[in-house]
Tab-separated table of C-alpha atoms in Angstrom:
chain	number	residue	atom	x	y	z
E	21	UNK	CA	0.000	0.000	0.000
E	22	UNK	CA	3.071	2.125	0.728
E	23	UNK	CA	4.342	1.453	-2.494
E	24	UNK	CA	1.047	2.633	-4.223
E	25	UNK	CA	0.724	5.985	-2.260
E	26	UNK	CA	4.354	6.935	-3.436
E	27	UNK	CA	3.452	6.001	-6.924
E	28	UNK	CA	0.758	8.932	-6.740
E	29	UNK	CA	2.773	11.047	-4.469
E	30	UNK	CA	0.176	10.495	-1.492
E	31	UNK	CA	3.489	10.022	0.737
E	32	UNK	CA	7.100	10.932	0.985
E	33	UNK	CA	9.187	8.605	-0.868
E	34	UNK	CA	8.122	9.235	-4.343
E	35	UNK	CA	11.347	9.856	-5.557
E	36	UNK	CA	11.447	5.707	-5.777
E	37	UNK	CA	9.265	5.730	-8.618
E	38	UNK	CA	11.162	7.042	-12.219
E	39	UNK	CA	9.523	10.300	-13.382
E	40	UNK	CA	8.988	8.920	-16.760
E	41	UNK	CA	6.532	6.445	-15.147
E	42	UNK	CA	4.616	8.882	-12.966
E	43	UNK	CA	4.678	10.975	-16.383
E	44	UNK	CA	2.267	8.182	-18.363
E	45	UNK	CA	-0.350	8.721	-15.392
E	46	UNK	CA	-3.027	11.089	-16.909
E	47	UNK	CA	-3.185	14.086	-14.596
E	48	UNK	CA	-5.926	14.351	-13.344
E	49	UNK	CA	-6.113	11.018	-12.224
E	50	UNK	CA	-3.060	11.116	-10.498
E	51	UNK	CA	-4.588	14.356	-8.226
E	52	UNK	CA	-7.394	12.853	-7.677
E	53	UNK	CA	-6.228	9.577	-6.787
E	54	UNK	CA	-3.507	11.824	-4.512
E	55	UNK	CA	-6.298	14.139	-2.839
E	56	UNK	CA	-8.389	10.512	-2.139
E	57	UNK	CA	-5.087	8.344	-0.961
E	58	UNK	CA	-4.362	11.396	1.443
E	59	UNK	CA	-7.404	11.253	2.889
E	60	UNK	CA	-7.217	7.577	3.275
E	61	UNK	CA	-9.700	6.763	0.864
E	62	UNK	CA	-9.432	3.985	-1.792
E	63	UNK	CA	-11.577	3.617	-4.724
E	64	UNK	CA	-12.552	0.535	-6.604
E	65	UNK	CA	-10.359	0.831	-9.998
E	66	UNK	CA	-7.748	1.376	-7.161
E	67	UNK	CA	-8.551	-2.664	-5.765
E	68	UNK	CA	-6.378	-4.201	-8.878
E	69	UNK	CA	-3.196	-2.309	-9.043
E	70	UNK	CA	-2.975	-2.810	-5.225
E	71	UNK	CA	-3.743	-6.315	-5.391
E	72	UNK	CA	-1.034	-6.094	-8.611
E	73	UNK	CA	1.842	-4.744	-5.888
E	74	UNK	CA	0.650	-7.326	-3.456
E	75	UNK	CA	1.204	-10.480	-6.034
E	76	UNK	CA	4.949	-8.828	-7.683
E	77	UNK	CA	6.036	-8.727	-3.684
E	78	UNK	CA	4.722	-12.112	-2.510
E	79	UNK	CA	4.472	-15.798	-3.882
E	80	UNK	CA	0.522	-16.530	-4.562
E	81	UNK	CA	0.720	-20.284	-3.017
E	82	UNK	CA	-1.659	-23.696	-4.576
E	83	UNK	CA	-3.833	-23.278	-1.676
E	84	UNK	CA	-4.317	-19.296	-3.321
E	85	UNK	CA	-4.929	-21.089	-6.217
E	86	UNK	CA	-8.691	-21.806	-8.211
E	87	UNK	CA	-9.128	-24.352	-10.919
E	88	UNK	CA	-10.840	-22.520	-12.821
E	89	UNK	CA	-12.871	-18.740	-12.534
E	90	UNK	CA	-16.295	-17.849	-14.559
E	91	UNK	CA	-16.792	-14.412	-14.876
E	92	UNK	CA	-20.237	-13.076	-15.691
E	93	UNK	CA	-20.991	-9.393	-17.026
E	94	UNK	CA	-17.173	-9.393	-18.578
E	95	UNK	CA	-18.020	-6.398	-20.830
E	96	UNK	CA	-17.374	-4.554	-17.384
E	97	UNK	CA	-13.730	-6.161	-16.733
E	98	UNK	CA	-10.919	-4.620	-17.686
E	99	UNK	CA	-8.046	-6.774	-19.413
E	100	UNK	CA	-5.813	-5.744	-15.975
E	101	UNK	CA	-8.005	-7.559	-14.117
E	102	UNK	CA	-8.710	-10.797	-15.953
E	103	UNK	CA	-4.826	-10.523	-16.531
E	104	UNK	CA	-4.498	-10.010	-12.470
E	105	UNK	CA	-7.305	-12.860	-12.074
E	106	UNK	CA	-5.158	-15.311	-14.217
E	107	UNK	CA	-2.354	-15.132	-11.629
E	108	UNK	CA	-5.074	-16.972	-9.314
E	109	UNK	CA	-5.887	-19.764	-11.521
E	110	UNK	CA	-4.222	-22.747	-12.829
E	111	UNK	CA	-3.581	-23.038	-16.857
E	112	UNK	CA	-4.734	-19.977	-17.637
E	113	UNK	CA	-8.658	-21.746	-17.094
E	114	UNK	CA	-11.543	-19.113	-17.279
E	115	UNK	CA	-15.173	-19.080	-19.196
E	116	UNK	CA	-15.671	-15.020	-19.450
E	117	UNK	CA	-19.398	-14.186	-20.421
E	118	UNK	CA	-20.863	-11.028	-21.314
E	119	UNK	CA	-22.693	-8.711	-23.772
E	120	UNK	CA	-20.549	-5.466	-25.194
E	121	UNK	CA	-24.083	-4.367	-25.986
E	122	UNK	CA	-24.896	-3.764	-22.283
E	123	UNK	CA	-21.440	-1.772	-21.734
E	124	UNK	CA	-23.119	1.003	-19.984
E	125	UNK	CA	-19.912	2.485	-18.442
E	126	UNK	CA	-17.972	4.294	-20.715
E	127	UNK	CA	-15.066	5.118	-18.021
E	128	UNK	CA	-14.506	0.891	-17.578
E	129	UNK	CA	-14.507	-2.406	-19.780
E	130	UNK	CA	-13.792	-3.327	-22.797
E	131	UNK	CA	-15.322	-2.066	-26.445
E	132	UNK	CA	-14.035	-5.207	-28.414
E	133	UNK	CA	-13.507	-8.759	-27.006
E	134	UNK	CA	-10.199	-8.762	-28.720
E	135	UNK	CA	-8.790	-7.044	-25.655
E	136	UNK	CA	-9.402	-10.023	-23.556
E	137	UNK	CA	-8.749	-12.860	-26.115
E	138	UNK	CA	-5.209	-11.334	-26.584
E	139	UNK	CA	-4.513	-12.242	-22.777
E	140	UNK	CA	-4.166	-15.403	-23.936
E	141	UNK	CA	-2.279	-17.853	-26.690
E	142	UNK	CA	-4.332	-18.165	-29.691
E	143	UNK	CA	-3.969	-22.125	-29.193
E	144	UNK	CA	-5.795	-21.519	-25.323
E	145	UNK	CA	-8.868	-19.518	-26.378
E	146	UNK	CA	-11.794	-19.791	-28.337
E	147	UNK	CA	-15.026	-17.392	-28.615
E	148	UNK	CA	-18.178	-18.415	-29.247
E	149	UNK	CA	-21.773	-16.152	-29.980
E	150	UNK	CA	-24.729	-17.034	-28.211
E	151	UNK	CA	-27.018	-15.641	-29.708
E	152	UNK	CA	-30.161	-17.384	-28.780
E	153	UNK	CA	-32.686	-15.256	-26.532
E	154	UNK	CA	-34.903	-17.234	-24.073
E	155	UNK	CA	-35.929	-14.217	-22.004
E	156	UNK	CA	-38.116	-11.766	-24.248
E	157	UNK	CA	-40.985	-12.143	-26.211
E	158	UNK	CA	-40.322	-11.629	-30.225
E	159	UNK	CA	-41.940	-8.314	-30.160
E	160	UNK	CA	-39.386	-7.161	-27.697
E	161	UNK	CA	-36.845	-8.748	-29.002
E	162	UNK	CA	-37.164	-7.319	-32.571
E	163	UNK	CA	-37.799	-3.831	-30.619
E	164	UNK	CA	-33.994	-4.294	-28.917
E	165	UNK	CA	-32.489	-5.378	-31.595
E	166	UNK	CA	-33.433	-2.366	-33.662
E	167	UNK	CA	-31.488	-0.447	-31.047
E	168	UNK	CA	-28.825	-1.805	-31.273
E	169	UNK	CA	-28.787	-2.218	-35.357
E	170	UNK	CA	-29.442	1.976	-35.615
E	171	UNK	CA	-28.327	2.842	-32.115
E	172	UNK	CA	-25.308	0.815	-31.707
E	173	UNK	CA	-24.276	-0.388	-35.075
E	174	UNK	CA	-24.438	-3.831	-33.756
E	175	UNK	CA	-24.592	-7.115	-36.083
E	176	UNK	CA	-24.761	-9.500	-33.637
E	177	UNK	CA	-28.258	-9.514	-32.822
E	178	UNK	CA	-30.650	-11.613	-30.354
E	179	UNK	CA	-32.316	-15.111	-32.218
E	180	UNK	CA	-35.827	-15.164	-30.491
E	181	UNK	CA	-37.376	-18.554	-29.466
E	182	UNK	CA	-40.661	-18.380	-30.805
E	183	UNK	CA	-42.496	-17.007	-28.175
E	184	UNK	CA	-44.903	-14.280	-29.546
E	185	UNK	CA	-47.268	-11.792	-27.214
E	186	UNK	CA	-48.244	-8.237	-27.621
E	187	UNK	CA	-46.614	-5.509	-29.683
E	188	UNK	CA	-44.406	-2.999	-27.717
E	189	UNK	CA	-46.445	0.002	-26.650
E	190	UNK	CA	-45.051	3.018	-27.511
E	191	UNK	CA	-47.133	6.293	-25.927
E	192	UNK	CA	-46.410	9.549	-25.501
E	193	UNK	CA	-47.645	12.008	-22.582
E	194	UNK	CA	-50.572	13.806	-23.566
E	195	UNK	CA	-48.810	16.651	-21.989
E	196	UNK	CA	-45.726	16.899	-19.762
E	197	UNK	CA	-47.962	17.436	-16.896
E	198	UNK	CA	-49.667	14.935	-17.109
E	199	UNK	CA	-46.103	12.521	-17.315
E	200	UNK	CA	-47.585	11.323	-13.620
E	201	UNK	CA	-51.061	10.241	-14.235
E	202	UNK	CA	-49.955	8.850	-17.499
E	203	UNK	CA	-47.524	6.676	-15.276
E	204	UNK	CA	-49.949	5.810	-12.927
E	205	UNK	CA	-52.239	4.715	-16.040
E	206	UNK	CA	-50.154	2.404	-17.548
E	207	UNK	CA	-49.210	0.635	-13.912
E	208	UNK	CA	-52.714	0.309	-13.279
E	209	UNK	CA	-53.713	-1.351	-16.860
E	210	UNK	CA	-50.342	-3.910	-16.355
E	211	UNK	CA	-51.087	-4.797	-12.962
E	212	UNK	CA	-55.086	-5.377	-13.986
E	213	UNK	CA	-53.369	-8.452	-15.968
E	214	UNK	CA	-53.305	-10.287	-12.971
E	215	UNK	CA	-50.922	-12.235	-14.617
E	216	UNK	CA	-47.706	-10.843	-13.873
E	217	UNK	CA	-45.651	-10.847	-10.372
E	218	UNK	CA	-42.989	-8.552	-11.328
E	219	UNK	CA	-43.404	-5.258	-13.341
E	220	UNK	CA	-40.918	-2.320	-12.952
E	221	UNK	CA	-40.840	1.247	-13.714
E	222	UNK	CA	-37.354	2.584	-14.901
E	223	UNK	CA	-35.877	5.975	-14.905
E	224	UNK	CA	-33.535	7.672	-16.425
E	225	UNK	CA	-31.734	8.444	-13.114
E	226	UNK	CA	-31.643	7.530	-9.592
E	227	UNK	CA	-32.916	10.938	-8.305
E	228	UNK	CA	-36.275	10.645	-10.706
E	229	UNK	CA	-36.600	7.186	-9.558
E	230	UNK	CA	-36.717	8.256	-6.039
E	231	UNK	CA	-39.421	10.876	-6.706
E	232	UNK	CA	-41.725	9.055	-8.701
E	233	UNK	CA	-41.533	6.374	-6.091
E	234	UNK	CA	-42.616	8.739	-3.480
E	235	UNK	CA	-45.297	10.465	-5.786
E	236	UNK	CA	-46.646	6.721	-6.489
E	237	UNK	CA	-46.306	5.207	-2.675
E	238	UNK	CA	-49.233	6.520	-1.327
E	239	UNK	CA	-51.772	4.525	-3.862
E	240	UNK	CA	-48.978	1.579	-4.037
E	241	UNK	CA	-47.783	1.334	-0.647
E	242	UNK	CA	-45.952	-1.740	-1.943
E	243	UNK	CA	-43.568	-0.111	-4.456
E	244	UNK	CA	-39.911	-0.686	-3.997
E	245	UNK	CA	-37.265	1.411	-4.483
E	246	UNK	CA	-34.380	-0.062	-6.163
E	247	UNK	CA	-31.382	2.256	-5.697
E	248	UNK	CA	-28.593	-0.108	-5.056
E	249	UNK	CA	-27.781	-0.321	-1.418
E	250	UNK	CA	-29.908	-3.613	-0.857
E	251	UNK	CA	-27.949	-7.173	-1.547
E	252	UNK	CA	-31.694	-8.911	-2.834
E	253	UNK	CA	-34.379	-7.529	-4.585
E	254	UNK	CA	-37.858	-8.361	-3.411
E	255	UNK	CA	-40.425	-8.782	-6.286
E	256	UNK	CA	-42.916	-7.308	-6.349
E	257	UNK	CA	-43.690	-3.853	-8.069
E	258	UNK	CA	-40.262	-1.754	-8.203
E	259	UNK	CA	-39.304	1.236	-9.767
E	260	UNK	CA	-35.332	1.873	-10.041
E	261	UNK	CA	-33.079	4.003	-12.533
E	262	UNK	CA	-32.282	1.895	-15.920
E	263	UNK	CA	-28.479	1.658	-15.143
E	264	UNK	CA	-29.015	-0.353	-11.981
E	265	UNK	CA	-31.933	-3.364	-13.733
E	266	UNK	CA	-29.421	-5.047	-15.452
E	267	UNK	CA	-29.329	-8.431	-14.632
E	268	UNK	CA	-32.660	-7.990	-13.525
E	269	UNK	CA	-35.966	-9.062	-15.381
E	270	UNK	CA	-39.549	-8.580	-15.120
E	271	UNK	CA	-42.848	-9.588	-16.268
E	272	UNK	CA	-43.661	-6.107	-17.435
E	273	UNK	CA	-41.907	-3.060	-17.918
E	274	UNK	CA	-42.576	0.917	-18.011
E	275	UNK	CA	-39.739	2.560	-19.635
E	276	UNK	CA	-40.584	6.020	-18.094
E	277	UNK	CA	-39.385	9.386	-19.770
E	278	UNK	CA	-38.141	7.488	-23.276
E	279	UNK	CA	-37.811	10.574	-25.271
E	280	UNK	CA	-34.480	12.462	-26.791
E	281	UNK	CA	-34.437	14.738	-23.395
E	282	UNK	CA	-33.236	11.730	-21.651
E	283	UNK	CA	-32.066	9.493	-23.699
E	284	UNK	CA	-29.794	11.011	-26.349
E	285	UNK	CA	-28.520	10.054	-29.846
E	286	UNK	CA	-25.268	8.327	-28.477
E	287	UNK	CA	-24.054	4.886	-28.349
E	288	UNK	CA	-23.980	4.329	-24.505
E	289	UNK	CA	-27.491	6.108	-24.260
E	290	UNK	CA	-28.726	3.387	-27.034
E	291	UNK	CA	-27.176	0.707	-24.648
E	292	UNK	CA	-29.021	1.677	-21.845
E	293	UNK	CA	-32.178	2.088	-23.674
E	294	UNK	CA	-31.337	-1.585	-24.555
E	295	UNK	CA	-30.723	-2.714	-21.386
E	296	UNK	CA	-34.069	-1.517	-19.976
E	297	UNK	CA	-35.704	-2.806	-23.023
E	298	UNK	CA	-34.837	-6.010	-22.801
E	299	UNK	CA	-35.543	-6.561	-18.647
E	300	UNK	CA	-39.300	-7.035	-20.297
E	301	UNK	CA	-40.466	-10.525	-20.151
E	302	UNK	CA	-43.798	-10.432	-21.653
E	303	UNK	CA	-44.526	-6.457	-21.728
E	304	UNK	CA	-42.970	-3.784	-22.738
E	305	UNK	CA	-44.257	-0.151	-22.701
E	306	UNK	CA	-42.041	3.282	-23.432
E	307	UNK	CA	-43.637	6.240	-22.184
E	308	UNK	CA	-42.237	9.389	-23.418
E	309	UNK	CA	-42.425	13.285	-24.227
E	310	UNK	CA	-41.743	15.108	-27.314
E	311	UNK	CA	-39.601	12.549	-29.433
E	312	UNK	CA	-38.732	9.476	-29.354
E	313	UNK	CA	-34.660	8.607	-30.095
E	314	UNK	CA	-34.721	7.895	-33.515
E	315	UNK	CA	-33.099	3.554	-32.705
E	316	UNK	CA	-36.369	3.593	-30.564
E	317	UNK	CA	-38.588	4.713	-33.662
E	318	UNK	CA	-40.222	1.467	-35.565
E	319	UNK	CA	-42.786	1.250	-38.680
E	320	UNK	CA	-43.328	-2.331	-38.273
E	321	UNK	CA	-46.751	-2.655	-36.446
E	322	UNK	CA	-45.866	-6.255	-35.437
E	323	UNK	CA	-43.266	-5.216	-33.377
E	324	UNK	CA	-44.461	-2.261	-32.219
E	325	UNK	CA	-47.922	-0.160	-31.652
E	326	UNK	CA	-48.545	3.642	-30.958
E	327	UNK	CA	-51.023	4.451	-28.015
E	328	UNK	CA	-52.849	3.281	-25.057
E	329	UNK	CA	-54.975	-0.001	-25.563
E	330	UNK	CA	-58.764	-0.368	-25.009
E	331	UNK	CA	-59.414	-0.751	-21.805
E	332	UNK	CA	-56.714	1.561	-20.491
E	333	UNK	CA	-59.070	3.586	-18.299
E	334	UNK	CA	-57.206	6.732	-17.145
């Protein structure tokens, strides 16, 4: 730990480290990694180099040792720490899963599976697509994958099972003040199904999440907030921000505020209107204001429908 505060200048003794070195260290992650190391404070992306220091200064023994190591959601890993993970497993033995479409954080992971594959000797790796989807309806699995073909630029695209249901509802506020009661409208027609245990509204952001759910407790006393301090997630209705439902799914599913003021024309904003997207199981509804993105926009009236449905009492 010594070694790494020195590295950053966090503690006297920095003259150990060549100033070339400290030189390749954009700046203002080295002060802000300084100002946090002072103050005792260590951040997550600072875990691996740490754990780096600790491994060059001490033997890792068998008993440190795993056969093998499957990491899920890899598309968040960076190669420094599958390369720091391979140091902890014997013959280089990992299966690394994960979806570059649902790279929602632009500051970590990789952008091409190439970076991980050349950890390893081209005789010790293979890749393999999966692209078979056993989740989603077709509907809302043709919806995604439109995303990601005009949002993304993706060609490797979800393979439905053939599973069909109802078109993906696609509804804009009658006005922006009535964004609420619209909401509460389209909970109220989902939950009438009687079918579903799960349905979730998402947000854009944590903060909107946390005032709809108070603006919608008081006629659903049951609605949980999801905001990421909890370890399980109860069931149930929830409403949570659209970063924080991946690896989540639902029966049914609100996409709340799915309009260009939220959700711009950019690659990670596609991605995370993916993501949300595809947390549908059987129902998937984007309610919106204005405009919708233009990878959300669909002519094909199997796939997709404009408006409320009958019965959708306000």
């Amino acid at each position: 730990m010594t070694l790494y505060k020195q590295l950053f200048g966090a503690v006297k003794g920095s003259g150990i480290w060549p100033d070339e070195l400290t030189a390749e260290i954009p700046k203002a992650v080295l002060l802000s990694t300084r100002k946090d190391l002072k103050k005792g404070m260590i951040r997550e992306e600072d875990l691996t180099p740490i754990l780096y220091f600790y491994c060059l200064l001490n033997e890792i023994t068998g008993e440190e040792k795993f056969d093998h190591i499957v990491i899920d959601e890899a598309q968040d890993f960076s190669p420094f720490q599958v390369a720091l993970l391979d140091r902890f497993v014997r013959g280089h033995s990992f299966t690394i899963l994960g979806d570059l479409s649902q790279g929602i954080h632009a500051y970590r992971g990789v952008h091409a599976w190439e970076e991980m594959s050349s950890l390893f000797e081209e005789e010790n790796r293979a890749y393999f697509a999966l692209t078979r989807s056993y989740r989603s309806t077709m509907e809302i699995i043709e919806f995604a994958n439109g995303i990601l073909e005009k949002g993304v630029g993706s060609d490797l695209l979800a393979v439905p099972v053939f599973r069909s249901g109802d078109a993906v509802r696609l509804i804009p506020y009658e006005v922006p003040a009535k964004r609420e009661r619209d909401l509460r409208r389209a909970l109220r027609h989902l939950q009438s199904n009687g079918n579903y245990r799960t349905l979730s509204i998402l947000t854009r952001t944590l903060r909107e999440a946390a005032e709809l759910h108070a603006s919608l407790s008081a006629e659903w006393p049951d609605l949980h907030l999801i905001d990421g301090s909890k370890q399980t997630y109860q069931g149930g209705l929830s409403i949570l921000p659209v970063y924080l439902s991946k690896g989540l799914e639902f029966d049914a599913v609100i996409v709340a505020d799915a309009d260009r003021n939220h959700y711009a024309e950019k690659n990670w904003d596609a991605k995370l209107m993916y993501v949300g997207c595809t947390r549908a199981l059987h129902e998937l509804w984007l309610l919106y204001d204005g405009a919708l993105p233009s990878y959300a926009v669909t002519y094909q009236q199997e796939v997709a429908v404009q408006g409320w449905p009958e019965g959708a009492n306000q």
